[in-house]
Amino acid sequence: MRTETTGGRDATAAQQRHTGRIGPYEVFQLLGEGGMGQVFLARSPGSRLVALKVIRPEYTETPGFRGRFRREVDAARKVSGFFTPAVLDADADAQQPWLATAYVPAPSLHDVVRRFGTLPEPALRALGTGLAEALLAIHAVGLVHRDLKPGNVLVTHDGARVIDFGISRAMDATQMTRTDDVIGTPGFMAPEQITSSRGTGPAADVFSLGCVLVFAATGRGPFGTGGAAEVLYRAVHAPPRLAGVPDALRPLVAACLDKSPTGRPPVTALLAALGPTDPSELLTPGLREDLAVREAHAALMVAAPPVPDAAPVTGGPGAPSRRRFLWIATAGGTAAAAAGVPALGWWTSKPDRTKERVTGAGTTVRPAAKPAAGPAPQWSRPLKRLQGGQLRLLGDTLVHWDQRTAVGYDTATGEKRWTASPRVPSDVSSEPKWLGVQGSTLYATAWGDRGYLLGLDDSGALKFSHAVTEPEEGSFFPDHLQDVFCDAGSVALIGSDGDRGYRVRAVDLVAGRVLWSRKVSGSDYHAYSDGRTCFLQDGGTVHGMDLRTGRVRWTVRDLFVPGTYPNLNTDGKALLVTSVKVQAFRAAEGRSLWTAVSEPTSLSPTTVVGRRAYVADGQDTIFALDTRDGSQLWHTASPLSLSPGSALHPGPSVSSSLVALPLFSAVTPGFVVLRASDGKLLWAHQGSGSEASAKDAWLVQVVGTTVYAASETTLYAFRSDTP
């Protein structure tokens, strides 16, 4: 049996081995070490802090490990939610595979309880609510965490965060080939996880949640201490020890710890039972001070001098060396707090972004040191806060949605028009899961005896409900619908996963039938259409297929390393494939046309308007390309950090007049607006008050000369002149 710990197994030597770079990331310090590998604090090329988990070499020798690791990462990238840090990047093919997630400067629940004491009932309820919200997001994409424990829960200013998706595995993933390899931690593992990991499902995470609540309330697990075998035996055979758990919570915790998975409450029932909670109940004076120190340390790391490509050199007179900088920043955290971030303001300014890029053609726009402030909004309205929400235009309605909620707002006034609540077929056993706006339809899926594709119009009315998946031979359940990639008029291209892997289906929206279905090699796939051809990316390969028959017309192989998650788009004549570069192919036969904007890290998805393509890189530069030959029409370096986005989020929002992109929320929440014709930076809007400390990037949609923007709490409309 393998378990994970947070020990210091020759931490100094481990840190020395990885001082420098891993992939595109600058490594600062070792954060922790466990059975699977080591976790380092590192910085991305866009000055974003990440927690970088490097897998131990012995695991890479296990047959099939890299494929399983890649599948875990594929699924984990889809997890979105306020209570889970985003999975940003990974490389399953590196000598030592690694996984990068957003860094959260906060202590673990284990450290909080050990340093500041057990939690009272209001704090326990706040903790339980955060954990339940995180599990909902994890389970929604077909993952089971399998190792929920106090060390994998971080306590922040605004609630708990569940970390370590490098240990999560898709429910349909194959088991480890090692016969003694069970993922989990004694004292927090469900009985079925101990006796047979093949039977582990979402209910196992509910059991672990109950164990975590007992630890937070009492300082110990519900099955006592001792050797691992003894603790595991108690978890399977003995009743939990709940003395010290508040009386009001004891029945709920006992239900979570039922030996039978079917006897445990679902996560939604847990949320309802815990009731409305206030995350601030988790904060004690000692914890507030601890968080302040960690945040100061994180600010210093963001501003640290870059790691040199060659051996480090000592700074000249008056210029502190990197070694000195890191000593100040990492000496127990207190030195960083004592130094004070404002006192280092001369050193923490952003790099000079006014220098011209020397690569490529087109106009180079020199941005002002400080962009102009934006116009006053035409209107603003309160916005329902969603987890990982998205914003799109659907007719004259702005639709704001996450997986569980979809709300329509009037574009003229910002007034709420409707909250989506479609009637679902009688055999459906789940609430609709919202997949997003494509074309003239808001899509959702509902799951039961069959998997359904639902479509709503801009008034929130149900347009159709089509059964598109059924249990296949040898399977008890229909495939889950995960994505609607494209709406090509009367045909939708959808992605699904199930017991037999991932598939792409083409659905005739008029007839309500599946035209064709094709299995893909993994979850690194994407589909798009120009109305005639379906472009299907499967790993490192792209196929051009007849949209209605699925017949393959052409294939281009080995375009990129599988796991890159490229984006597909088209101007009607050329297919654009965007990963670490933009590659164009003739849509009719797949012939290579051109390559542009080659970068060391992933680019944003590409937005196409007419014969122009717009894309942003990881160095805060926006490009406009001519889709006919790939030439740069202009590129502009933003003086403010752009949100890095991901393959699951849109690229620049563009009209014939304007280009808008969100800013990196941890530094400068808001968005920037450029002139589409020549890339001139027109203005920037940055949040103030509570919006200045927002955790999520703003959402933007451009229509003509109007910019619709959503913070976490407010929806705006701005009218922008284009001088």
Short mmCIF file of N, CA and C in Angstrom, two decimals, residues 509-561:
data_model
loop_
_atom_site.label_atom_id
_atom_site.label_comp_id
_atom_site.label_asym_id
_atom_site.label_seq_id
_atom_site.Cartn_x
_atom_site.Cartn_y
_atom_site.Cartn_z
N LEU A 509 -29.74 18.44 -35.08
CA LEU A 509 -30.60 19.10 -34.11
C LEU A 509 -32.04 19.17 -34.55
N VAL A 510 -32.30 19.00 -35.86
CA VAL A 510 -33.67 19.02 -36.37
C VAL A 510 -34.31 17.64 -36.18
N ALA A 511 -33.61 16.62 -36.61
CA ALA A 511 -34.15 15.26 -36.51
C ALA A 511 -33.97 14.67 -35.12
N GLY A 512 -33.03 15.23 -34.34
CA GLY A 512 -32.80 14.72 -32.99
C GLY A 512 -32.09 13.38 -32.96
N ARG A 513 -31.22 13.14 -33.94
CA ARG A 513 -30.53 11.84 -33.98
C ARG A 513 -29.03 12.05 -34.13
N VAL A 514 -28.29 11.05 -33.71
CA VAL A 514 -26.84 11.08 -33.84
C VAL A 514 -26.48 10.66 -35.27
N LEU A 515 -25.77 11.52 -35.99
CA LEU A 515 -25.36 11.23 -37.36
C LEU A 515 -24.20 10.25 -37.40
N TRP A 516 -23.22 10.45 -36.52
CA TRP A 516 -22.09 9.54 -36.42
C TRP A 516 -21.42 9.72 -35.07
N SER A 517 -20.64 8.73 -34.70
CA SER A 517 -19.93 8.73 -33.42
C SER A 517 -18.54 8.17 -33.66
N ARG A 518 -17.54 8.80 -33.06
CA ARG A 518 -16.15 8.35 -33.27
C ARG A 518 -15.42 8.35 -31.93
N LYS A 519 -14.78 7.23 -31.61
CA LYS A 519 -13.98 7.15 -30.40
C LYS A 519 -12.65 7.85 -30.61
N VAL A 520 -12.18 8.57 -29.58
CA VAL A 520 -10.89 9.23 -29.64
C VAL A 520 -9.96 8.58 -28.62
N SER A 521 -8.67 8.89 -28.73
CA SER A 521 -7.67 8.15 -27.95
C SER A 521 -7.61 8.58 -26.49
N GLY A 522 -8.08 9.76 -26.15
CA GLY A 522 -8.04 10.25 -24.77
C GLY A 522 -8.86 11.51 -24.67
N SER A 523 -8.78 12.21 -23.54
CA SER A 523 -9.59 13.40 -23.36
C SER A 523 -8.95 14.65 -23.96
N ASP A 524 -7.76 14.50 -24.56
CA ASP A 524 -7.14 15.62 -25.28
C ASP A 524 -7.70 15.62 -26.71
N TYR A 525 -8.90 16.18 -26.86
CA TYR A 525 -9.51 16.23 -28.18
C TYR A 525 -10.39 17.47 -28.28
N HIS A 526 -10.67 17.86 -29.50
CA HIS A 526 -11.47 19.05 -29.75
C HIS A 526 -12.08 18.92 -31.14
N ALA A 527 -13.20 19.55 -31.37
CA ALA A 527 -13.84 19.49 -32.68
C ALA A 527 -14.40 20.85 -33.04
N TYR A 528 -14.42 21.14 -34.33
CA TYR A 528 -14.95 22.41 -34.82
C TYR A 528 -15.44 22.18 -36.25
N SER A 529 -16.24 23.10 -36.77
CA SER A 529 -16.76 22.94 -38.12
C SER A 529 -16.97 24.28 -38.78
N ASP A 530 -16.80 24.30 -40.11
CA ASP A 530 -17.12 25.46 -40.92
C ASP A 530 -18.48 25.32 -41.59
N GLY A 531 -19.27 24.32 -41.19
CA GLY A 531 -20.57 24.06 -41.78
C GLY A 531 -20.55 22.95 -42.81
N ARG A 532 -19.37 22.60 -43.30
CA ARG A 532 -19.22 21.52 -44.28
C ARG A 532 -18.32 20.41 -43.74
N THR A 533 -17.21 20.81 -43.15
CA THR A 533 -16.21 19.87 -42.67
C THR A 533 -16.16 19.89 -41.15
N CYS A 534 -16.04 18.72 -40.56
CA CYS A 534 -15.75 18.61 -39.12
C CYS A 534 -14.24 18.47 -38.97
N PHE A 535 -13.63 19.37 -38.24
CA PHE A 535 -12.21 19.29 -37.94
C PHE A 535 -12.08 18.67 -36.55
N LEU A 536 -11.47 17.52 -36.49
CA LEU A 536 -11.35 16.78 -35.24
C LEU A 536 -9.89 16.65 -34.85
N GLN A 537 -9.53 17.21 -33.70
CA GLN A 537 -8.18 17.05 -33.14
C GLN A 537 -8.23 15.94 -32.11
N ASP A 538 -7.40 14.93 -32.32
CA ASP A 538 -7.34 13.76 -31.44
C ASP A 538 -5.88 13.57 -31.06
N GLY A 539 -5.51 14.01 -29.84
CA GLY A 539 -4.11 13.97 -29.45
C GLY A 539 -3.30 14.88 -30.34
N GLY A 540 -2.26 14.37 -30.97
CA GLY A 540 -1.42 15.18 -31.84
C GLY A 540 -1.84 15.15 -33.30
N THR A 541 -3.03 14.60 -33.58
CA THR A 541 -3.49 14.43 -34.96
C THR A 541 -4.74 15.26 -35.21
N VAL A 542 -4.88 15.78 -36.45
CA VAL A 542 -6.08 16.49 -36.86
C VAL A 542 -6.65 15.82 -38.10
N HIS A 543 -7.97 15.54 -38.06
CA HIS A 543 -8.68 14.96 -39.19
C HIS A 543 -9.64 15.99 -39.77
N GLY A 544 -9.78 15.97 -41.11
CA GLY A 544 -10.84 16.69 -41.77
C GLY A 544 -11.89 15.68 -42.21
N MET A 545 -13.15 15.83 -41.71
CA MET A 545 -14.18 14.82 -41.91
C MET A 545 -15.44 15.45 -42.47
N ASP A 546 -16.19 14.68 -43.23
CA ASP A 546 -17.49 15.15 -43.69
C ASP A 546 -18.40 15.36 -42.48
N LEU A 547 -19.00 16.54 -42.38
CA LEU A 547 -19.75 16.89 -41.18
C LEU A 547 -20.91 15.94 -40.92
N ARG A 548 -21.61 15.51 -41.98
CA ARG A 548 -22.82 14.72 -41.78
C ARG A 548 -22.58 13.21 -41.82
N THR A 549 -21.49 12.76 -42.43
CA THR A 549 -21.26 11.31 -42.50
C THR A 549 -20.11 10.85 -41.61
N GLY A 550 -19.21 11.76 -41.25
CA GLY A 550 -18.05 11.38 -40.46
C GLY A 550 -16.94 10.76 -41.26
N ARG A 551 -17.09 10.72 -42.58
CA ARG A 551 -16.04 10.12 -43.42
C ARG A 551 -14.80 11.01 -43.40
N VAL A 552 -13.63 10.39 -43.16
CA VAL A 552 -12.37 11.14 -43.08
C VAL A 552 -11.91 11.49 -44.49
N ARG A 553 -11.69 12.78 -44.74
CA ARG A 553 -11.21 13.24 -46.04
C ARG A 553 -9.69 13.42 -46.06
N TRP A 554 -9.14 13.88 -44.93
CA TRP A 554 -7.69 14.06 -44.86
C TRP A 554 -7.25 14.00 -43.41
N THR A 555 -5.97 13.74 -43.20
CA THR A 555 -5.40 13.62 -41.85
C THR A 555 -4.01 14.25 -41.83
N VAL A 556 -3.74 15.02 -40.80
CA VAL A 556 -2.40 15.57 -40.56
C VAL A 556 -1.94 15.04 -39.21
N ARG A 557 -0.79 14.37 -39.17
CA ARG A 557 -0.33 13.71 -37.96
C ARG A 557 0.85 14.46 -37.32
N ASP A 558 1.03 14.18 -36.04
CA ASP A 558 2.20 14.65 -35.29
C ASP A 558 2.35 16.17 -35.35
N LEU A 559 1.24 16.87 -35.12
CA LEU A 559 1.29 18.33 -35.14
C LEU A 559 1.85 18.90 -33.85
N PHE A 560 1.61 18.21 -32.74
CA PHE A 560 2.05 18.70 -31.44
C PHE A 560 2.07 17.52 -30.48
N VAL A 561 2.64 17.74 -29.32
CA VAL A 561 2.71 16.69 -28.31
C VAL A 561 1.31 16.49 -27.72
#
